[in-house]
Short mmCIF file of C-alpha atoms in Angstrom, two decimals:
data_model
loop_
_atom_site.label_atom_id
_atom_site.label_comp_id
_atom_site.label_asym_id
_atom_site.label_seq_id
_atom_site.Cartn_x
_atom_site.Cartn_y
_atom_site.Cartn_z
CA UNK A 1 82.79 5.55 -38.37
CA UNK A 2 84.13 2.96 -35.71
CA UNK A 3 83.73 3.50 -32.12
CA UNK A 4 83.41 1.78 -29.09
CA UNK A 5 80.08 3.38 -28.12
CA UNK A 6 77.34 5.36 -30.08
CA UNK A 7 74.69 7.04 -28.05
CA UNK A 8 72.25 6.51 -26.15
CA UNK A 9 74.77 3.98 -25.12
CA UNK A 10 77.61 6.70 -23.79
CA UNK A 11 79.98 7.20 -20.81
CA UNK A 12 80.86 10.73 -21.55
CA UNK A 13 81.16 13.55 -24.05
CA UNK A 14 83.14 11.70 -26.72
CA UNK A 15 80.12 9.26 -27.36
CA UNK A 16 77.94 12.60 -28.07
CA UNK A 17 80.74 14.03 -30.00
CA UNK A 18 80.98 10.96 -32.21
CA UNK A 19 76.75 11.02 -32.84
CA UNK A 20 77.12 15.00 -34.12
CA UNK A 21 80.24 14.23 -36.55
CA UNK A 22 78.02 11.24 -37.79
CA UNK A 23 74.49 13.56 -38.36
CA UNK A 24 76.53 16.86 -39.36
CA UNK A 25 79.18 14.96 -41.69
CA UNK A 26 75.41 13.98 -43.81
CA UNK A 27 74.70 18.35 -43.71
CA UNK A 28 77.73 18.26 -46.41
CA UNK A 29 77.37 17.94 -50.06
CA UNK A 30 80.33 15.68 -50.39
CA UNK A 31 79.12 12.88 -48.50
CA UNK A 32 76.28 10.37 -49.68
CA UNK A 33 76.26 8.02 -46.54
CA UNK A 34 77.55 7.49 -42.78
CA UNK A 35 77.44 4.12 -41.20
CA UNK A 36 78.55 3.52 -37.81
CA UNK A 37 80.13 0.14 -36.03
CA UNK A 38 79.79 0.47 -32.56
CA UNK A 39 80.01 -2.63 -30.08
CA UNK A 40 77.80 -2.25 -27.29
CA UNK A 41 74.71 -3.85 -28.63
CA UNK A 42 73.84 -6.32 -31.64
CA UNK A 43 70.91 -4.64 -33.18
CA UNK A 44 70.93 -2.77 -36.11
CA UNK A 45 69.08 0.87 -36.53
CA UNK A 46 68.97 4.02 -38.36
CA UNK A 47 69.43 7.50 -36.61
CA UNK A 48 68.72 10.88 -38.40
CA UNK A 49 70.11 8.93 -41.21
CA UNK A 50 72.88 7.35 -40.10
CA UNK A 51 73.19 3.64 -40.42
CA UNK A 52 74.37 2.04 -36.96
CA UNK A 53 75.41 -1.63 -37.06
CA UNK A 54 75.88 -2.52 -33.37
CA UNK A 55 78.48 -5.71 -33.72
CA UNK A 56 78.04 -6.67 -30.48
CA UNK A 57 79.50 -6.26 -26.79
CA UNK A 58 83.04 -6.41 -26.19
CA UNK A 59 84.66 -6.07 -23.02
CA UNK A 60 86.66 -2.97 -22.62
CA UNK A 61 88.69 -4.29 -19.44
CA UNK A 62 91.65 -5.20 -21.31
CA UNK A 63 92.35 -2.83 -24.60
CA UNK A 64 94.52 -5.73 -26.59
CA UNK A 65 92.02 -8.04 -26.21
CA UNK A 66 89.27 -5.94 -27.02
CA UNK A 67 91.06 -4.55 -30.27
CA UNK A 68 91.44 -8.22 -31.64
CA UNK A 69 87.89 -8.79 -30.34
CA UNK A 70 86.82 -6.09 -32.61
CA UNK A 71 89.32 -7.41 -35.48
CA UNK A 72 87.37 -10.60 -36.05
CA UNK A 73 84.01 -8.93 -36.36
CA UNK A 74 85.41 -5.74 -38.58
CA UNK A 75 87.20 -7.99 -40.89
CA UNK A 76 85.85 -8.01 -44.65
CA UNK A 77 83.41 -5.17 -43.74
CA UNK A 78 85.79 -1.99 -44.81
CA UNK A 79 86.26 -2.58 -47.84
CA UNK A 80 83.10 -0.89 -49.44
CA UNK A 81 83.56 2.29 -47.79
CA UNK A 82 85.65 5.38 -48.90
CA UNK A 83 86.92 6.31 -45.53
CA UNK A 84 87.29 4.87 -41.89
CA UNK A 85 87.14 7.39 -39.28
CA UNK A 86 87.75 6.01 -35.75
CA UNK A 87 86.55 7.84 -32.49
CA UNK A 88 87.02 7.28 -29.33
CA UNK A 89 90.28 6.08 -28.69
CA UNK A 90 90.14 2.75 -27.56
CA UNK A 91 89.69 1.03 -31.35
CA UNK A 92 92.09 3.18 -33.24
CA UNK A 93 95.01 0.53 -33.11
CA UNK A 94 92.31 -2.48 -34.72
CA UNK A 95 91.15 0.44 -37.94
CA UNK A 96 94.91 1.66 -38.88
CA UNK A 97 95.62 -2.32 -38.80
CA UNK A 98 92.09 -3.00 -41.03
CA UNK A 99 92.37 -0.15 -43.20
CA UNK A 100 95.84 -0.88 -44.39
CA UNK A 101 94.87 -4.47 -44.84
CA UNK A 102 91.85 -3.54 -47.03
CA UNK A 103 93.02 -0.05 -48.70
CA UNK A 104 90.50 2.07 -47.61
CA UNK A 105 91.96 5.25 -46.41
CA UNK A 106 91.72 6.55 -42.41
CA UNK A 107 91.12 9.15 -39.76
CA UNK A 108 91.64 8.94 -36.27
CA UNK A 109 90.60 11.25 -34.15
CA UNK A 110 92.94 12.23 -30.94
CA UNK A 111 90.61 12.78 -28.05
CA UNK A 112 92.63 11.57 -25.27
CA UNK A 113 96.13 9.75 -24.46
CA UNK A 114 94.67 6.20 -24.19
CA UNK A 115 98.24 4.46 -25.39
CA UNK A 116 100.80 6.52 -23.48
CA UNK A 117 101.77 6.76 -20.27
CA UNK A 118 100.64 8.51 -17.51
CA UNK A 119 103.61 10.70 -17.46
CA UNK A 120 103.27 12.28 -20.48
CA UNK A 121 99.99 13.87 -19.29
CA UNK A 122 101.32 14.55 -15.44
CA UNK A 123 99.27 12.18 -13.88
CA UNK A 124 99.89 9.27 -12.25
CA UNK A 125 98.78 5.63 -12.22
CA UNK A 126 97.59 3.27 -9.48
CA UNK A 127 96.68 -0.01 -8.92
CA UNK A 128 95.85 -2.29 -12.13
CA UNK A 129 96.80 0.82 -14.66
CA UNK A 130 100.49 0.97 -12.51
CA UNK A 131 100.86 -2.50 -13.13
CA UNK A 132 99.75 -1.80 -16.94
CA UNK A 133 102.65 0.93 -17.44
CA UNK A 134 104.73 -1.08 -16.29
CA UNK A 135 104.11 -4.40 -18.12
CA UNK A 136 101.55 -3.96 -21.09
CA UNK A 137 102.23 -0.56 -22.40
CA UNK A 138 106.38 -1.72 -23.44
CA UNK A 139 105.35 -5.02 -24.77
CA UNK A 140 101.46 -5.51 -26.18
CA UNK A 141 100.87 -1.84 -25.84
CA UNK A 142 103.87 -0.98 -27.95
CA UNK A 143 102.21 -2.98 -30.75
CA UNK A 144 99.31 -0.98 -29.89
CA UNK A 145 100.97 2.12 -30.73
CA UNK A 146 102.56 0.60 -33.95
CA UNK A 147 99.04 -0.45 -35.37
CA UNK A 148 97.13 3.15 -34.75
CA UNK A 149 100.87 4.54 -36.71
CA UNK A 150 99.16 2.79 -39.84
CA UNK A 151 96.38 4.97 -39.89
CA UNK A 152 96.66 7.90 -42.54
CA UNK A 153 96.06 10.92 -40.82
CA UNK A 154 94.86 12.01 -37.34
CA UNK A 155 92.87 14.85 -35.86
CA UNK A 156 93.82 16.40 -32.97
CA UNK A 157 90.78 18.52 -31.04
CA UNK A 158 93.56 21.03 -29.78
CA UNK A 159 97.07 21.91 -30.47
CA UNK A 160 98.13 21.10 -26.64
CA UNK A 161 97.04 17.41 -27.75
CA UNK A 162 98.86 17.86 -31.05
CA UNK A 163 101.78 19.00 -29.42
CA UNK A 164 101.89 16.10 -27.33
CA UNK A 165 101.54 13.43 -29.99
CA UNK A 166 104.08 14.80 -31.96
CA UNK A 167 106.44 14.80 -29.15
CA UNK A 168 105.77 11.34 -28.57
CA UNK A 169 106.76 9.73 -32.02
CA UNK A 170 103.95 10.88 -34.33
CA UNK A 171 104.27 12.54 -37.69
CA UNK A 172 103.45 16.14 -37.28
CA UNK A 173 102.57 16.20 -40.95
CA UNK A 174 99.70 13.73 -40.49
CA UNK A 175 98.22 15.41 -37.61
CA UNK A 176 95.68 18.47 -38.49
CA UNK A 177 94.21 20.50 -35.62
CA UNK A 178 90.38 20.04 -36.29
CA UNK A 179 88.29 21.38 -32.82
CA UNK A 180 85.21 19.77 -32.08
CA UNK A 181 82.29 21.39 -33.03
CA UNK A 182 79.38 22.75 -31.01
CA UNK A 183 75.76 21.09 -30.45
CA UNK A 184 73.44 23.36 -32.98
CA UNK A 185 70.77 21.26 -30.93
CA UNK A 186 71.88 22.29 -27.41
CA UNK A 187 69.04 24.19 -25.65
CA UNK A 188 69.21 26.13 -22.71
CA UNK A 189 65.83 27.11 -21.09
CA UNK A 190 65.11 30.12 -18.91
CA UNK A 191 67.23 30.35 -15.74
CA UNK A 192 65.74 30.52 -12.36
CA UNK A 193 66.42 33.27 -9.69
CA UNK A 194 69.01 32.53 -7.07
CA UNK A 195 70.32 34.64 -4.41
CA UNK A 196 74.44 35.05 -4.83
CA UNK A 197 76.62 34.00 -7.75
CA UNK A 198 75.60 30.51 -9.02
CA UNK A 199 79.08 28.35 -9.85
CA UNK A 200 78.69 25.65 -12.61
CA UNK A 201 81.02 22.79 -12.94
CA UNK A 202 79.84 19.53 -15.23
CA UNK A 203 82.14 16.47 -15.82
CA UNK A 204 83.52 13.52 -14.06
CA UNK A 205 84.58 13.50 -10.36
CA UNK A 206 88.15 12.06 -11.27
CA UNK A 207 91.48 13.38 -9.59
CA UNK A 208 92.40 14.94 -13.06
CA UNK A 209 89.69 17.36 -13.40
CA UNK A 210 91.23 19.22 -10.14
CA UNK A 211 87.53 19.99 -8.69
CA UNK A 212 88.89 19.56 -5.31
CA UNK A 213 90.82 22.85 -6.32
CA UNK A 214 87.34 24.19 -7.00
CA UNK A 215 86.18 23.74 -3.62
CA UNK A 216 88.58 25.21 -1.69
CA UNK A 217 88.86 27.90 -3.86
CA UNK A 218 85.04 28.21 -2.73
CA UNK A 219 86.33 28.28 0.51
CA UNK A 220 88.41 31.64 -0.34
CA UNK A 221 85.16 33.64 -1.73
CA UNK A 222 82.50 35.35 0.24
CA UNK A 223 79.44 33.80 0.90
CA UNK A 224 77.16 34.96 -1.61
CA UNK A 225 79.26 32.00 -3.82
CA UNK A 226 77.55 29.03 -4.66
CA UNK A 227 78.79 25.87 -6.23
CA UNK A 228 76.82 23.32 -8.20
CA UNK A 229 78.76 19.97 -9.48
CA UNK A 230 77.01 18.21 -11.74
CA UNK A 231 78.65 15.10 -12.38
CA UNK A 232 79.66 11.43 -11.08
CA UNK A 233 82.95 9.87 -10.12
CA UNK A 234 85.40 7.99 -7.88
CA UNK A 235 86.55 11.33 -6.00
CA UNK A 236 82.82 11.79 -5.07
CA UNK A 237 82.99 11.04 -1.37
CA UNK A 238 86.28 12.40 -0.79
CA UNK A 239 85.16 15.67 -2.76
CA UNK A 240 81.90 16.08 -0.18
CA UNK A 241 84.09 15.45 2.65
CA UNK A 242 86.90 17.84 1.53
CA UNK A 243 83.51 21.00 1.47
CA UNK A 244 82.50 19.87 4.94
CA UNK A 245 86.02 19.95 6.47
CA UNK A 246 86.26 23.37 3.94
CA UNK A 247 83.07 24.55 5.72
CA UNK A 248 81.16 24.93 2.42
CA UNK A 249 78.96 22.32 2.55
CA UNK A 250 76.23 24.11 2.62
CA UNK A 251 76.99 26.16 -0.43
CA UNK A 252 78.13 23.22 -2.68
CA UNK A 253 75.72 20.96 -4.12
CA UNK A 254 76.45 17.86 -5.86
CA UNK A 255 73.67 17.08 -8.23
CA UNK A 256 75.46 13.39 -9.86
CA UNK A 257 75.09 12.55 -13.10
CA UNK A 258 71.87 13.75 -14.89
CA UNK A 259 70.66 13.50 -18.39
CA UNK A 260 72.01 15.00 -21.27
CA UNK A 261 68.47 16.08 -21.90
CA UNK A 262 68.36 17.87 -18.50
CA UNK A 263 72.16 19.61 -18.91
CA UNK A 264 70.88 22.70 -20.20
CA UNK A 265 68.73 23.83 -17.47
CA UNK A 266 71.54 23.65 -15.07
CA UNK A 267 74.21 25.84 -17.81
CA UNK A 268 70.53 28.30 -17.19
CA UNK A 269 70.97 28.46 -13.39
CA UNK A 270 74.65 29.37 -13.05
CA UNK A 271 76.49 32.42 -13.42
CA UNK A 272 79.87 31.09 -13.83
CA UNK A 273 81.08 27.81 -15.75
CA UNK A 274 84.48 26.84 -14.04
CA UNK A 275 87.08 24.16 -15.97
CA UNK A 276 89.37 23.78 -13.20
CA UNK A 277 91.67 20.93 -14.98
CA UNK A 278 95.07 19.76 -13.80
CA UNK A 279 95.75 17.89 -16.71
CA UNK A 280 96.16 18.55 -20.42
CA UNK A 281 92.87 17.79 -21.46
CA UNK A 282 92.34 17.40 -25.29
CA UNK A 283 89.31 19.88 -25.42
CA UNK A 284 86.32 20.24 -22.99
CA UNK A 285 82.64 19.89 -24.44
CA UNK A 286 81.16 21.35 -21.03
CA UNK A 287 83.18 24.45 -22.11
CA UNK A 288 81.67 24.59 -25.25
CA UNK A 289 77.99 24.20 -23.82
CA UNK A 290 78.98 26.81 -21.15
CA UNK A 291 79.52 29.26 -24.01
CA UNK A 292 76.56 28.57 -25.81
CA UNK A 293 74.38 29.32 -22.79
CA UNK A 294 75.98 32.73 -22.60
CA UNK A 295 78.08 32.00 -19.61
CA UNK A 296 81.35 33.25 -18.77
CA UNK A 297 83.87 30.35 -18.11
CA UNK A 298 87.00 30.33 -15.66
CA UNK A 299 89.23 27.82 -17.19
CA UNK A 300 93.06 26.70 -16.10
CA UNK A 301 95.30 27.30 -18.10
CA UNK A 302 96.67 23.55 -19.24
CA UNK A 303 95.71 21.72 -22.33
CA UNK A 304 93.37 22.67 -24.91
CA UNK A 305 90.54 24.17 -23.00
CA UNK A 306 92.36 27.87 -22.61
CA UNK A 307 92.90 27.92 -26.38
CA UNK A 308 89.16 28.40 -26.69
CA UNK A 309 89.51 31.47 -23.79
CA UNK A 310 89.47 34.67 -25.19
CA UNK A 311 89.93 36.80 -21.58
CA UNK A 312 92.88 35.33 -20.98
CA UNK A 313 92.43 37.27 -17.13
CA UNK A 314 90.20 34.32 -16.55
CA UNK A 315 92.56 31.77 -16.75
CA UNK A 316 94.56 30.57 -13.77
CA UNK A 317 97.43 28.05 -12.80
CA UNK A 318 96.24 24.66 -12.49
CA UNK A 319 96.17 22.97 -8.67
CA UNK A 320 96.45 26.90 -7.19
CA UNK A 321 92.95 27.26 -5.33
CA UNK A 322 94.11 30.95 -5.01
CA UNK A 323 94.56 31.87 -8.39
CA UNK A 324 91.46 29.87 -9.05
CA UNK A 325 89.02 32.09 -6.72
CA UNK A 326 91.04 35.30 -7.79
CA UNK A 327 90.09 34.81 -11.35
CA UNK A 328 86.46 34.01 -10.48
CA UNK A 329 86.44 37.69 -8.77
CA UNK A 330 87.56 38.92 -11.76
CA UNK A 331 83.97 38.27 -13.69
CA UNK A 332 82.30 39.96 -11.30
CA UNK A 333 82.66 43.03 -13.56
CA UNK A 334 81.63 42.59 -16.49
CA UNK A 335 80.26 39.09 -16.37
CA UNK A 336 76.87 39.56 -19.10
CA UNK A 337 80.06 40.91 -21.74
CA UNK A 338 81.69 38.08 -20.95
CA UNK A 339 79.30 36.25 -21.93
CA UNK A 340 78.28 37.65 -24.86
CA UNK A 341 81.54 37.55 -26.35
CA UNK A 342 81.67 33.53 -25.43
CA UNK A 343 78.49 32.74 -27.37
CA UNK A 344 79.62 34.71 -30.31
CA UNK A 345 83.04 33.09 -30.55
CA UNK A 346 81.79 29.27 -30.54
CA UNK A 347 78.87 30.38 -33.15
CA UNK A 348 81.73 31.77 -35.52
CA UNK A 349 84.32 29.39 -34.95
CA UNK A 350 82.99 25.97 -33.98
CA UNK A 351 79.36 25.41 -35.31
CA UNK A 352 78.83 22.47 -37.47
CA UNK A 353 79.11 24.74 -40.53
CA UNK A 354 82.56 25.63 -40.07
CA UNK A 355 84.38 22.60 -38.33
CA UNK A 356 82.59 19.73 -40.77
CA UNK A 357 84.18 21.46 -43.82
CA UNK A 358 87.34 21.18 -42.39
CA UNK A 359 86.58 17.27 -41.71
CA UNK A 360 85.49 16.52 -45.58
CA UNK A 361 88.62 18.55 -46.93
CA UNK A 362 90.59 16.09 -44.81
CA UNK A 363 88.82 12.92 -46.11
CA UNK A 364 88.96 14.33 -50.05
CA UNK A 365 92.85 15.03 -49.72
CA UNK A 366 93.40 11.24 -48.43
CA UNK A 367 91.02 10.21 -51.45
CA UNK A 368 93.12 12.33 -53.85
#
């Protein structure tokens, strides 16, 4: 495995995505050994039986740099392995280049739209990542693009992600759909007693994850509804100013970033887990953890999150604050089936049992 980060170094979900491939890919028969390269660190350890060789730090400020950073300490290393998978976008171009070099077979795994440009995803870029689009991404980033090509095959965590790859110059034939996989680890305590309907939303306070949308659509509901945002960000001051001048300030609470240890108890408070995305995000791992805790989940309907939906009443137009609140009414109802149904689903369809399978077929027909 090559990645960027390996936890408990992490900035986000992917990092603990990549740690439960590495232990859960060991669960399988098939496989005699994982060993990660991660470069945030130079020490060497062994977790749950995975070998990590931290290569060092390298700066992830400018991706081109960092890739041939990463080339120079990678070099001669792949070649006693039977497969590279790379996570984590960032190093993908550096392992298709390696692993044709040195014949070893490899997997890349699409969890976001690092090498495109904003467009494709309906977002926009400002500042130093304008200036990027506009200079890197047709010259050095192009190049970019080229080396990740050389990889073998690719797993997207969705089909909306698929989709978009494909539409943007990939072989559809080397892309298979492969979802993440739930934490079989992931505990969620007893919930405490709250007056009203608790509202859960965890993940970054970025423009892209269309909590402002959230608030307002706070701002729609009666006032027995209660928001918790649990999470960090650039949007964070403009998000508490947006619920004052909402006048729900003092029914949202924003509880920053808090440890993954600590997650659970706050999926045990809520009544509601709300996605409310404006981009076409790859696949949510907050969803996922939602579901496990028995909760039902509003979700817009963009990207891969609503393919994991199975009341499709609860999903909404993205950036519609209306539609939003109208399909948080709608649990109301029958909120504990809800529920239910959500926990079974990512038990059946996305523990580690089913999705790892999936991930070793992939590896043996690339061997074969």
């Amino acid at each position: 495995m090559v990645t960027p980060r390996y936890p408990p170094v992490s900035s986000g979900g992917g990092e603990q995505s990549t740690k439960l491939l590495s232990t859960q890919l060991l669960t399988q028969e098939r496989i005699d050994s994982v060993t990660v390269f991660a470069f945030d660190g130079t020490e060497t350890t062994v977790q749950n039986d995975v070998t990590v060789q931290r290569l060092g730090r390298v700066s992830p400020f400018v991706t081109e740099l960092q890739n041939l950073s990463v080339a120079r300490k990678l070099r001669g290393r792949l070649a006693e392995f039977d497969v590279i998978h790379a996570y984590n976008m960032e190093l993908h171009p550096v392992v298709g280049y390696l692993s044709t070099r040195e014949g070893v077979p490899s997997v890349g795994t699409l969890n976001s739209y690092q090498f495109f440009p904003s467009s494709v995803t309906n977002t926009s870029a400002d500042g130093l990542e304008w200036l990027y689009e506009r200079i890197g991404l047709p010259t050095t980033g192009h190049l970019m693009r080229l080396s990740m090509m050389q990889m073998d095959a690719f797993i997207a965590l969705s089909e909306a992600i698929r989709n978009i790859y494909t539409n943007n110059g990939f072989d559809a034939d080397r892309i298979e759909h492969i979802p993440n996989m739930i934490d079989p680890d992931f505990s969620v305590p007893e919930g405490g007693v709250a007056e009203g309907i608790q509202l859960l939303y965890v993940g970054s306070l970025t423009e892209n994850k269309g909590v402002r949308y959230l608030i307002e659509a706070v701002s729609l509901l009666s006032d027995q509804y209660r928001l918790r945002i649990v999470g960090d960000g650039d949007r964070m001051d403009d998000l508490r100013a947006l619920a004052e001048r909402c006048g729900v300030a003092d029914r949202t609470t924003f509880s920053g970033q808090i440890p993954y240890e600590q997650v659970g108890q706050a999926y045990a408070d809520a009544d509601v887990f709300v996605h409310p995305g404006i981009w076409p995000e790859p696949l949510n791992r907050t969803m996922f953890e939602a579901m496990q805790a028995g909760l039902p989940v509003v979700c817009t309907d963009i990207g891969g999150p609503p393919e994991v939906i199975q009341d499709k009443e609860l999903l909404c137009t993205p950036g519609d604050p209306e539609a939003l609140a109208a399909a948080i009414k709608r649990v109301e109802k029958n909120s504990a089936d809800i529920g239910e149904r959500n926990k079974k689903q990512v038990f059946d369809n996305y523990a580690p049992s089913v999705v790892a399978p999936q991930i070793v077929d992939l590896y043996e027909q690339l061997l074969a």
